Coordinates of C-alpha atoms and ligand atoms in Angstrom, one line a residue:
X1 CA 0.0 0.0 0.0
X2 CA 1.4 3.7 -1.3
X3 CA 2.0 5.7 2.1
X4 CA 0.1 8.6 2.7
X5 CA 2.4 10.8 2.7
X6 CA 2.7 11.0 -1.3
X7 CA -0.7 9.8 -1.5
X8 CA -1.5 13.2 -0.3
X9 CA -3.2 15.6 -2.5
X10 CA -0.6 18.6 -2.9
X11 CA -3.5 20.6 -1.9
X12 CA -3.0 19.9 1.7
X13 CA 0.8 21.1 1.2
X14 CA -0.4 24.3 0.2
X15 CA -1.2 25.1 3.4
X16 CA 0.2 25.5 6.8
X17 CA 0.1 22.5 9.4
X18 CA -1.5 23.8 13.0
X19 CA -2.3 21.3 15.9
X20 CA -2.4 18.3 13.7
X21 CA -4.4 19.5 10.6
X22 CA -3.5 21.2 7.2
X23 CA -5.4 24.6 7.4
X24 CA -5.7 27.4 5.4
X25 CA -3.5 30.7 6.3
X26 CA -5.2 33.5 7.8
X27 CA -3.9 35.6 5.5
X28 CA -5.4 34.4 2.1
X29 CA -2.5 35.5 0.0
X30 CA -0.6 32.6 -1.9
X31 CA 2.6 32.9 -3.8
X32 CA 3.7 30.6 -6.9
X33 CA 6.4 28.3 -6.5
X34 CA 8.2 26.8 -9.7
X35 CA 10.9 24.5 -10.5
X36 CA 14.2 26.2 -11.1
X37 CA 14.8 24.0 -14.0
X38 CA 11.8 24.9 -15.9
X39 CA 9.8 28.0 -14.8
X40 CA 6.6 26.5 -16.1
X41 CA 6.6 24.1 -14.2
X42 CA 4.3 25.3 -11.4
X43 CA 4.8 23.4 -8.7
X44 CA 1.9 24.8 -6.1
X45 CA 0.8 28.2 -4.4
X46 CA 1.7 28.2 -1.0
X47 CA 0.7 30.4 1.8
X48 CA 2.1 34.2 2.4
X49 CA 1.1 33.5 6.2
X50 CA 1.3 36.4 8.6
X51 CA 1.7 37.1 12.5
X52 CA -2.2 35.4 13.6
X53 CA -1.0 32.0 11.6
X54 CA 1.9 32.0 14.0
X55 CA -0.5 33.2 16.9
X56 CA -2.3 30.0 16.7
X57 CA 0.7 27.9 15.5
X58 CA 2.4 28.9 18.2
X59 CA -0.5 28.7 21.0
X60 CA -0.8 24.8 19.3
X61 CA 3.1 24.3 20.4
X62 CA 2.6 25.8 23.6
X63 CA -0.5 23.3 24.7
X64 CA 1.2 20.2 23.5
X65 CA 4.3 21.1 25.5
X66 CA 3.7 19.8 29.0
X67 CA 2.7 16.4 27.5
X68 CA 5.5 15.8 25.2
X69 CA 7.9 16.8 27.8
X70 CA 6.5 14.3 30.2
X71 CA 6.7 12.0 28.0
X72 CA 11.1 11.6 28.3
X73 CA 13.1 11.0 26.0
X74 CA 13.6 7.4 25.1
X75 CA 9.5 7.4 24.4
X76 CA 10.3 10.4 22.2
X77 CA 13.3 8.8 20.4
X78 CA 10.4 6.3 18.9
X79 CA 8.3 8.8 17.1
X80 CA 12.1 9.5 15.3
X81 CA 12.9 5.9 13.8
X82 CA 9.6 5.8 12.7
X83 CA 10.2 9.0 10.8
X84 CA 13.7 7.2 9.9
X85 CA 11.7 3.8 8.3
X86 CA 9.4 6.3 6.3
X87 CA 12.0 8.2 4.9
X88 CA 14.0 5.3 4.1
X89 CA 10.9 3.7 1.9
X90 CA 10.3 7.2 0.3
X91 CA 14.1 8.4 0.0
X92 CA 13.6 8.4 -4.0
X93 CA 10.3 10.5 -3.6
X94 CA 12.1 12.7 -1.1
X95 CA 15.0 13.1 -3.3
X96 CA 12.8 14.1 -7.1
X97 CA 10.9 16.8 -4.6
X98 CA 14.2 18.5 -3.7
X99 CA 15.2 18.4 -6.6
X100 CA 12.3 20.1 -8.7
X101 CA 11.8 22.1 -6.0
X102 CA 15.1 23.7 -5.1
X103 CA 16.7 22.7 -8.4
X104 CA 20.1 20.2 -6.9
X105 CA 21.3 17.2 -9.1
X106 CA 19.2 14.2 -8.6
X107 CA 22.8 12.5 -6.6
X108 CA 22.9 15.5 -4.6
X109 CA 19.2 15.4 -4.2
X110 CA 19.7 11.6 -2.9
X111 CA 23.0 12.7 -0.4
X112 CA 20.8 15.3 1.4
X113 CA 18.4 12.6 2.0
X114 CA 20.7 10.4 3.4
X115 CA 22.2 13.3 5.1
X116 CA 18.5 13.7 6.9
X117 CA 18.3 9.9 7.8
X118 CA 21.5 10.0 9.3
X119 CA 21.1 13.0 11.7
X120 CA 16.9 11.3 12.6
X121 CA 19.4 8.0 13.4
X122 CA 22.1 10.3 15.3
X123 CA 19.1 12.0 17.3
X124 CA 17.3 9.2 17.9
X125 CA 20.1 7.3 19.7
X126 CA 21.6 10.5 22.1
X127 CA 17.6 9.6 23.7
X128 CA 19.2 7.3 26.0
X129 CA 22.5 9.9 26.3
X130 CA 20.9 13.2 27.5
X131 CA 23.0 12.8 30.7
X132 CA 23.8 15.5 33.9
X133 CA 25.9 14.3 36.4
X134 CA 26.1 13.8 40.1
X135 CA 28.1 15.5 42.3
X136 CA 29.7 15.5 45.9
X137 CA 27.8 17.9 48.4
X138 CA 29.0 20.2 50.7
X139 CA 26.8 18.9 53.4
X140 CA 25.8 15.1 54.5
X141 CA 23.4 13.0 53.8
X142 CA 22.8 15.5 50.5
X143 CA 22.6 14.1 46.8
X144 CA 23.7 16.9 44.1
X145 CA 22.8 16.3 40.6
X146 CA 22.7 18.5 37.0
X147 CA 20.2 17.1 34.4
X148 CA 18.8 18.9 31.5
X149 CA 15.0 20.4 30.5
X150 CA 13.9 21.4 27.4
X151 CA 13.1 25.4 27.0
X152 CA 10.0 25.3 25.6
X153 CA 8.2 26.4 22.3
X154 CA 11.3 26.6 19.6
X155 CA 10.8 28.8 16.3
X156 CA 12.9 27.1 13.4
X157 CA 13.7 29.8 10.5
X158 CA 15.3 27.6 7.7
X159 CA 16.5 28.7 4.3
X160 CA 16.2 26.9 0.9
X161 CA 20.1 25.7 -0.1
X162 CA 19.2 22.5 1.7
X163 CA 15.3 22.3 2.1
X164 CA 15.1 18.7 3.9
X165 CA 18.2 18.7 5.6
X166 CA 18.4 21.7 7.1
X167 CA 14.7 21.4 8.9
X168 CA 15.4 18.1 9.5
X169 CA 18.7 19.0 12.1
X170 CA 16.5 21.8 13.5
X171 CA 13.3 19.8 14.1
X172 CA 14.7 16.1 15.3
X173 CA 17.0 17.3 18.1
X174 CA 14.0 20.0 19.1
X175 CA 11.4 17.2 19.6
X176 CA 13.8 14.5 21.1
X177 CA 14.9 17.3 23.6
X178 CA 11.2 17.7 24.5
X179 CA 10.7 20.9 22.6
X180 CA 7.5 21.4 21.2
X181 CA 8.5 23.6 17.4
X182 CA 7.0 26.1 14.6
X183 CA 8.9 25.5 11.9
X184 CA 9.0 28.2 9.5
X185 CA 10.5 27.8 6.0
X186 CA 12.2 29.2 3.1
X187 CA 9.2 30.7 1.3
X188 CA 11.3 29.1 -2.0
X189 CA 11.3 25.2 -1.0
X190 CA 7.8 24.9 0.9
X191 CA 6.8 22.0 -1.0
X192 CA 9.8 19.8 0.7
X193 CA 9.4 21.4 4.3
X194 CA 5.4 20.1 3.6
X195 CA 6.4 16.9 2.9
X196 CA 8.7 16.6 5.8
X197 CA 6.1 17.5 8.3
X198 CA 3.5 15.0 6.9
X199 CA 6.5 12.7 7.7
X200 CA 6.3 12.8 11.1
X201 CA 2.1 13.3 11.3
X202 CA 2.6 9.3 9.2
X203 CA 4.9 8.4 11.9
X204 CA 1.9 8.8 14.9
X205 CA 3.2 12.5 16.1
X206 CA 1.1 13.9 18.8
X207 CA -1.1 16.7 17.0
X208 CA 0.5 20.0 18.0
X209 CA 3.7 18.8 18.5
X210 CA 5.6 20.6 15.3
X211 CA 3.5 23.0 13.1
X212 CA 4.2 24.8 10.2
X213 CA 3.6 27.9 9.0
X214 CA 4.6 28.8 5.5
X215 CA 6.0 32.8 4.1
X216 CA 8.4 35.0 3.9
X217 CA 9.9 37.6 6.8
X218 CA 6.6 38.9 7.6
X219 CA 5.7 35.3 9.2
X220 CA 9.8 35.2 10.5
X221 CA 9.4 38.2 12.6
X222 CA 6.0 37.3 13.8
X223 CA 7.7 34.1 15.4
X224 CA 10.8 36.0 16.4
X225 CA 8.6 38.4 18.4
X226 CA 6.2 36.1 20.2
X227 CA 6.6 36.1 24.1
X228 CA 6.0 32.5 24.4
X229 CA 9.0 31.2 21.9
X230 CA 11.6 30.2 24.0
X231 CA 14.2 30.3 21.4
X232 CA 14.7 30.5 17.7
X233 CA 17.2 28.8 15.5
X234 CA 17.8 29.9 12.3
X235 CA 19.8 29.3 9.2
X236 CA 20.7 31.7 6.6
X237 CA 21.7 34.8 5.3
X238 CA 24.0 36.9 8.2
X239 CA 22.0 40.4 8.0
X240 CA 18.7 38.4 8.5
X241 CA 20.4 36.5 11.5
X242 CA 21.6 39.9 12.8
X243 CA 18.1 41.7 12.5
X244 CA 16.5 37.8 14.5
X245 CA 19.3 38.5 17.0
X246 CA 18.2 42.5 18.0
X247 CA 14.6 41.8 18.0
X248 CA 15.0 39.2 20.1
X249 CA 17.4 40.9 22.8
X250 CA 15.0 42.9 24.9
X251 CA 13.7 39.5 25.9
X252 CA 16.6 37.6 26.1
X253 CA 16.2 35.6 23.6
X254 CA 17.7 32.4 23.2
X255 CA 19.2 32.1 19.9
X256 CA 21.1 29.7 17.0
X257 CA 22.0 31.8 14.8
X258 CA 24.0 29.3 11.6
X259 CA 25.1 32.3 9.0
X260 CA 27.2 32.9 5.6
X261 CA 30.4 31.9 4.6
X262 CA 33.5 33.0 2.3
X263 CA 35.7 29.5 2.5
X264 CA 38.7 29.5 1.0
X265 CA 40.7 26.2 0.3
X266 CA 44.8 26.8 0.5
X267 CA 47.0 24.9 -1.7
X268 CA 50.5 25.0 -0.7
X269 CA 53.0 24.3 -3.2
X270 CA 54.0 20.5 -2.2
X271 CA 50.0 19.6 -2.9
X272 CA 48.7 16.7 -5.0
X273 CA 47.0 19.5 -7.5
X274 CA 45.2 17.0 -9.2
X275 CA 43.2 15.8 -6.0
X276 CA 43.2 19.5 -4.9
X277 CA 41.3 20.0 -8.6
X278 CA 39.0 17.4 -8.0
X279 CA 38.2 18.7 -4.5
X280 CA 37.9 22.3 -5.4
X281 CA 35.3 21.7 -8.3
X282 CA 33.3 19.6 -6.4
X283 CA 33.3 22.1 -3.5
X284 CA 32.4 25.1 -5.4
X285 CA 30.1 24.2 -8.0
X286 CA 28.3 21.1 -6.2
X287 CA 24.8 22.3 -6.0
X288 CA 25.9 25.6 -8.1
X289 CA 28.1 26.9 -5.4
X290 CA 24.6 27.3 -2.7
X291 CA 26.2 26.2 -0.1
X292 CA 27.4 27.5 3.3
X293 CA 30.7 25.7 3.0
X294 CA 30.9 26.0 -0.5
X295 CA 34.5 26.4 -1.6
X296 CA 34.5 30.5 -2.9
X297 CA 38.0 31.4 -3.0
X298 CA 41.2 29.4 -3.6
X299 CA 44.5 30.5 -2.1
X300 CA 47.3 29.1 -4.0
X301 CA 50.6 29.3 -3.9
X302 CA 52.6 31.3 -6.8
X303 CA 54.9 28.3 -7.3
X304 CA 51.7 26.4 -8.4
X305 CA 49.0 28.8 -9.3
X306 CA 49.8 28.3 -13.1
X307 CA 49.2 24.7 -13.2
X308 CA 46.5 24.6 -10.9
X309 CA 44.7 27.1 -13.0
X310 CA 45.0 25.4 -16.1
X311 CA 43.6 22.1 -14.3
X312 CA 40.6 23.8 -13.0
X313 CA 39.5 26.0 -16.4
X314 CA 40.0 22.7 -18.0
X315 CA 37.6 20.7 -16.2
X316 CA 35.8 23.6 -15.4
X317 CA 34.8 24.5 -18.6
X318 CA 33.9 20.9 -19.3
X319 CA 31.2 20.9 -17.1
X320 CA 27.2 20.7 -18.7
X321 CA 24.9 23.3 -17.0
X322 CA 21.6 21.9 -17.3
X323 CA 18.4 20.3 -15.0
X324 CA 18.9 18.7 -11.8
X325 CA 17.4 16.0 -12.9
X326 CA 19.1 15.5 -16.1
X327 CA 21.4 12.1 -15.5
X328 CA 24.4 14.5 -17.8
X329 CA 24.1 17.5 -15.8
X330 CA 27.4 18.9 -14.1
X331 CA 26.0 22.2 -12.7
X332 CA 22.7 22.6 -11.8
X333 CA 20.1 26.0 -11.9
X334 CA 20.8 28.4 -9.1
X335 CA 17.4 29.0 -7.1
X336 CA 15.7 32.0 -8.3
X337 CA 15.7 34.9 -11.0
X338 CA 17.4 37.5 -8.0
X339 CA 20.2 34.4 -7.4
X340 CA 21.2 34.3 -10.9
X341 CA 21.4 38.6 -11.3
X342 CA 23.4 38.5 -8.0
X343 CA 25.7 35.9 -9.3
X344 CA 25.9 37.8 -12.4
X345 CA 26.7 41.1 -11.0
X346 CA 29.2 39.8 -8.7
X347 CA 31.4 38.3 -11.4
X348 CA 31.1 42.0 -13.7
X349 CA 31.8 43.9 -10.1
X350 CA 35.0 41.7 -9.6
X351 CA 36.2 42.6 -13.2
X352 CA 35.4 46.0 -12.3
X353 CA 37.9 45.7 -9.6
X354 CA 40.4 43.9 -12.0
X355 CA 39.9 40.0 -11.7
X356 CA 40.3 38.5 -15.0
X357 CA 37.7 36.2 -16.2
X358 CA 39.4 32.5 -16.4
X359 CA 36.3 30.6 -17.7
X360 CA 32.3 31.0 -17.5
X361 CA 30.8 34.2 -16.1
X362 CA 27.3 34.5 -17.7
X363 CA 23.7 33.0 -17.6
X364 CA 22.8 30.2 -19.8
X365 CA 19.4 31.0 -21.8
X366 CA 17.0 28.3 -20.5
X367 CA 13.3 27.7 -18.8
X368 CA 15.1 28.1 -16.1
X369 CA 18.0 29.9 -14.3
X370 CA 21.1 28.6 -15.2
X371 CA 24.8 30.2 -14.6
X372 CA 28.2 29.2 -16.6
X373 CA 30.6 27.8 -13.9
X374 CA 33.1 31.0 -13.7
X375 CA 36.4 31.0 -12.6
X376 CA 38.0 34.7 -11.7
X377 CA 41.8 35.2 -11.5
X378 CA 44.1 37.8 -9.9
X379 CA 41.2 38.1 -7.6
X380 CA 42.5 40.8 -5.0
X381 CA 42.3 39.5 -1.1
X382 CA 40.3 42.7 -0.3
X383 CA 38.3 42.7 -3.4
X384 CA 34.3 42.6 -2.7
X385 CA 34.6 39.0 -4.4
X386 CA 37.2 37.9 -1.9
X387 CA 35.3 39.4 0.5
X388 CA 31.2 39.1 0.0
X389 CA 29.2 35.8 0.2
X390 CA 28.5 35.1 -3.6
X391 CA 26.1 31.8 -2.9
X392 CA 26.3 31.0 -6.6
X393 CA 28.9 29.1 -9.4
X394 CA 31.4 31.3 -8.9
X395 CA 35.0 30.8 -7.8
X396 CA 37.6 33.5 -7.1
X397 CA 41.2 32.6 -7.1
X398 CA 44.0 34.2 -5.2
X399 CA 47.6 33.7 -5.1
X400 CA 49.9 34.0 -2.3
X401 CA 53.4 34.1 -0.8
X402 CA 53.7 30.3 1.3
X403 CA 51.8 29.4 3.9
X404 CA 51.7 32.1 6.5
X405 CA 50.6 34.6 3.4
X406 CA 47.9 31.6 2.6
X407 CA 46.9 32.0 6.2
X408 CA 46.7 35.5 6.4
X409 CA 44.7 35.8 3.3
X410 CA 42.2 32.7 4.1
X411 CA 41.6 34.0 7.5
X412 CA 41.0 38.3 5.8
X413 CA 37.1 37.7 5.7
X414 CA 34.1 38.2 8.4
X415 CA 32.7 35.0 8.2
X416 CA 34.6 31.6 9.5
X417 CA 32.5 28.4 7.8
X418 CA 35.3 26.1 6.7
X419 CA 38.8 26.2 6.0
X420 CA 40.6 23.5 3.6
X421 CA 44.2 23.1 3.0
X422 CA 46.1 21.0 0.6
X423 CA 49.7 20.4 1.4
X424 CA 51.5 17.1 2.0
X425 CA 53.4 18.7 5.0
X426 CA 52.7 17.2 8.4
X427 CA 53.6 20.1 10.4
X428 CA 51.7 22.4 8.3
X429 CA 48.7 20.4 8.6
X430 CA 48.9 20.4 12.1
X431 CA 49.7 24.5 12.6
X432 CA 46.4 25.0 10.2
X433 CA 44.4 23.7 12.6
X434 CA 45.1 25.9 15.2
X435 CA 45.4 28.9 12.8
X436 CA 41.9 28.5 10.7
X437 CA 39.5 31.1 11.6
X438 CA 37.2 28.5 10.9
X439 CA 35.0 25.9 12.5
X440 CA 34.8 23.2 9.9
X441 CA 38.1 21.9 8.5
X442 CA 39.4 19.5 5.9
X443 CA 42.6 19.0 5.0
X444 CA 43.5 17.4 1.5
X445 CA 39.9 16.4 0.8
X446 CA 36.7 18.7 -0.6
X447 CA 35.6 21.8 1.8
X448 CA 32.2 20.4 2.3
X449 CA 30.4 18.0 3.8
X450 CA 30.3 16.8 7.7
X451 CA 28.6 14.0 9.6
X452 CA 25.3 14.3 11.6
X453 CA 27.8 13.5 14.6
X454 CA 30.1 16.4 14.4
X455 CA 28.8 20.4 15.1
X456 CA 28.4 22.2 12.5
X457 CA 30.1 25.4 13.8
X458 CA 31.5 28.2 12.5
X459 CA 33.3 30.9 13.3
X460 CA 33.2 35.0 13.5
X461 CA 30.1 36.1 11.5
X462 CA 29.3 32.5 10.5
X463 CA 27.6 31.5 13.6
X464 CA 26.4 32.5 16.9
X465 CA 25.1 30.6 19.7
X466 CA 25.2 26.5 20.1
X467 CA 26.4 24.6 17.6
X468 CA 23.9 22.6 15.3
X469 CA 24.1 18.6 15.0
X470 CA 26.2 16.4 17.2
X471 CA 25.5 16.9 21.4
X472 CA 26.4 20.0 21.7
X473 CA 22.9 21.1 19.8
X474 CA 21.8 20.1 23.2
X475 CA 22.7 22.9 24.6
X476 CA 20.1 25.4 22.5
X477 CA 17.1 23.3 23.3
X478 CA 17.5 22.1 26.9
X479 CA 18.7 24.5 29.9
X480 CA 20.3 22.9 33.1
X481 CA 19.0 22.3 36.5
X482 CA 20.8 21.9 39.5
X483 CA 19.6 19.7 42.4
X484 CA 20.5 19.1 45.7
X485 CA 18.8 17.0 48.0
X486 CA 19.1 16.2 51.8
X487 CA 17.4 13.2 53.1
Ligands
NAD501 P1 17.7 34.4 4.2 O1 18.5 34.9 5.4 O2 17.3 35.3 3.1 O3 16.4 33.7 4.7 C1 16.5 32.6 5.6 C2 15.1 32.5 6.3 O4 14.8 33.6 7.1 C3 13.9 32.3 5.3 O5 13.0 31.3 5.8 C4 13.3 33.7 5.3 O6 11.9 33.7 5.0 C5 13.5 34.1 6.8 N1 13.5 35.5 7.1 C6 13.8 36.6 6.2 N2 13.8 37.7 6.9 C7 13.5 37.5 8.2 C8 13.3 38.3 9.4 N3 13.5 39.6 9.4 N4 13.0 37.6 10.6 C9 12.9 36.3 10.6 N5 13.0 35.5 9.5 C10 13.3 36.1 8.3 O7 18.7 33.2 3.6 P2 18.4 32.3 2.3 O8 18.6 33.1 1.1 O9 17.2 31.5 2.5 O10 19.6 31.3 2.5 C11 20.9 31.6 2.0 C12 21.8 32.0 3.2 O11 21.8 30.9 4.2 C13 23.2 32.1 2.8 O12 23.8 33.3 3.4 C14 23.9 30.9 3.3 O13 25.3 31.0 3.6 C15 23.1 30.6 4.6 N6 23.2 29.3 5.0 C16 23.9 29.0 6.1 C17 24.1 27.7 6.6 C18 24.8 27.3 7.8 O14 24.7 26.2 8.3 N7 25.5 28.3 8.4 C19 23.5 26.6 5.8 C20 22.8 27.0 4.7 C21 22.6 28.3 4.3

């Protein structure tokens, strides 16, 4: 038998998800979403909610609280693997919805699902791990403990680069911690955030539990401002995380605030440039270079920068821009119409500065919105392309003086995502790691990627607050008690 949650009529997606049912925003205004591929391709009209569908989203998460917190976490743990088995029988349906929603390759479609099902198996099995300790008293006959609670109502603010994933490490460590949640998606992939939440209504979750409510910033700062959210996590862009961050301080506001990037990937002059080549295409024009760790500048040494270059433009200009779904695509659609201009613009502002174009550097004519993968050269370290998230196919590339220069020039930005060096130098390996102004860091392999099991952290402007995956997400959705008893 099909399971309901692609039985579904797409109908019910349209809408927001409050206290169990699919219900129609307060609002009334809808907005079209379309498949980046092909813009005739409609694929629904989904809600433009506003601040009364997060009153009563909100005022949903707020009654089911006390019950799902009693509830502890082992029982919550099953209400997980049973969102685990349905996403494992549907990861091929999951996978074609990102993609003609968001626009990815079909493979890169498939490793964000299995990206999701790890951090739901991850999540699931820290139920029996969210520990405190004991500790000696002061006095006798007194017991001292810590142990964790959950804060409360959570607002989850996700963005559209990875439309499953990214709610998916937001809203499985929430309700295992005993959080009750309103998520709140990218108004561009509300299709895939729809489909996740029917997920977990299949797998038996109490109604009220998580609720969605579907728009854009109006619907954002609604859930930002409510007095009874007990904290917000967000992903995305870092003025938007600023702007959650000060309306959310006269309250005190417990925020995750996971921001831009500008990653740049070293390669000394020793490296293996053919693996550093493979790397750095995959790392900056995977999923069209919309990625927080995407690989945006590379730092190479002048010994080398020749060689590399002509390894990169090579393959580079190789690569087949076409639809996600297409089994020949190299380079998929970036998300939108205002994505591509801003890609666009960025790489005639960078010549402007005087980069020289090295390969690509315009839009494709299509049904949809395709980039050329574009390599700059003699890309200045202070130039607004060195310097300026680009979120797009575009890679800048920078030469240095050695390592400490390569340093120096990697670590020259605001934002701290990931770092990547290529060198086959043990001790320079080793003084990277300490010297990254970074929180994510490969060496000799691609600058993306992570496990479920690992934070995902960054540094400066790229994060703020509690890291995201791995136990130390813990420490956004629970606070910590202190107990001391004398019997
Ligand atoms: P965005 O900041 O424009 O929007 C993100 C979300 O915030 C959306 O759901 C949007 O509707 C909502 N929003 C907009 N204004 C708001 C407001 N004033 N108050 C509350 N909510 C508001 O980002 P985007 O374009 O969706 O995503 C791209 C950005 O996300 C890039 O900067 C990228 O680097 C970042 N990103 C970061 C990570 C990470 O883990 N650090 C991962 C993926 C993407």
């Amino acid at each position: 038998m099909a399971n309901p949650t692609f039985a579904l009529v797409s109908a019910h997606h349209l809408r927001n998800h409050v206290d169990g049912r699919w219900v129609v925003p307060e609002t009334g205004r809808r907005r079209r979403n379309v498949n980046p591929a092909d813009t005739a391709d409609v694929i629904g009209e989904f809600a433009e909610s506003g601040g009364v569908d997060i009153d009563s989203a909100v005022a949903a998460a707020h009654r089911a609280g006390p019950a799902w917190r009693d509830l502890g976490p082992i029982a919550r743990a099953a209400y997980l693997r049973r969102a685990w088995q349905l996403l494992t029988e549907h990861r091929e349906d999951f996978a074609a919805a990102i993609t003609r929603e968001q626009g990815k390759r079909t493979s890169e479609a498939r490793g964000e699902v299995e990206r999701a099902l790890a951090v739901l198996d991850f999540t699931a099995g820290e139920a029996r791990r969210l520990n405190g300790v004991t500790t000696p008293a002061e006095e006798p006959r007194t017991f001292a403990c810590t142990f964790r609670v959950p804060i409360g109502v959570v607002g989850l603010i996700t963005p559209w680069n990875f439309p499953l994933a990214i709610p998916m490490w937001k809203v499985a460590p929430a309700l295992l911690s005993g959080c009750t949640a309103v998520l709140k998606p990218s108004p561009l992939t509300p299709h895939t955030a729809a489909l996740l939440v029917q997920l977990f209504q299949d797998a038996g979750l109490p109604s009220g539990v998580l609720n969605l409510v579907q728009g854009d910033q109006p619907a954002g700062e609604a859930l930002v401002a409510h007095p009874d959210v007990a904290g917000v996590s967000f992903t995305g862009s870092l003025p938007v995380g600023v702007a959650i961050q000060e309306a959310g301080a006269h309250r005190l506001l417990r925020t995750q605030l996971e921001l831009g990037g500008k990653n740049a990937v070293i390669v000394l002059a020793d490296a293996d440039l053919d693996r550093a080549t493979d790397a750095i295409v995959h790392g900056a024009f995977g999923q069209a270079g919309q990625r927080c760790s995407a690989t945006s500048r590379v730092v190479v040494d002048r010994e080398v920068e020749q060689p590399l270059l002509e390894r990169l433009v090579k393959r580079v200009s190789a690569m087949r821009v076409g639809p996600g779904a297409a089994p020949d695509t190299d380079v998929c659609p970036v998300v939108d119409a205002a994505r591509l201009a801003a890609c666009v613009a960025a790489v005639e502002g960078a010549q402007a500065q005087g980069a020289k174009l090295a390969c690509g550097g315009r839009a494709v004519p299509g049904p949809g919105y395709f980039m050329e993968p574009t390599i700059l050269r003699d890309v200045a370290p202070n130039a607004t392309i060195a310097q300026e998230e680009v979120f797009g196919p575009v890679l800048s590339v920078i030469p240095c003086d050695g390592f400490d220069d390569g340093m120096r020039i990697s670590n020259s930005v605001r934002y701290g995502m990931s770092g990547t060096l290529f060198t086959q130098d043990p001790a320079r390996i080793f003084e990277a790691l300490g010297r990254f102004e970074a929180g994510m860091l490969h060496v000799n392999r691609p600058g993306v990627g992570a496990y479920a099991h690992l934070p995902h952290s960054g540094s400066k402007a790229s994060q703020f607050g509690p890291p995201e995956c791995s136990p130390q997400v813990w420490d956004f959705y629970t606070e910590w008690r202190s107990a001391c008893i004398t019997y």
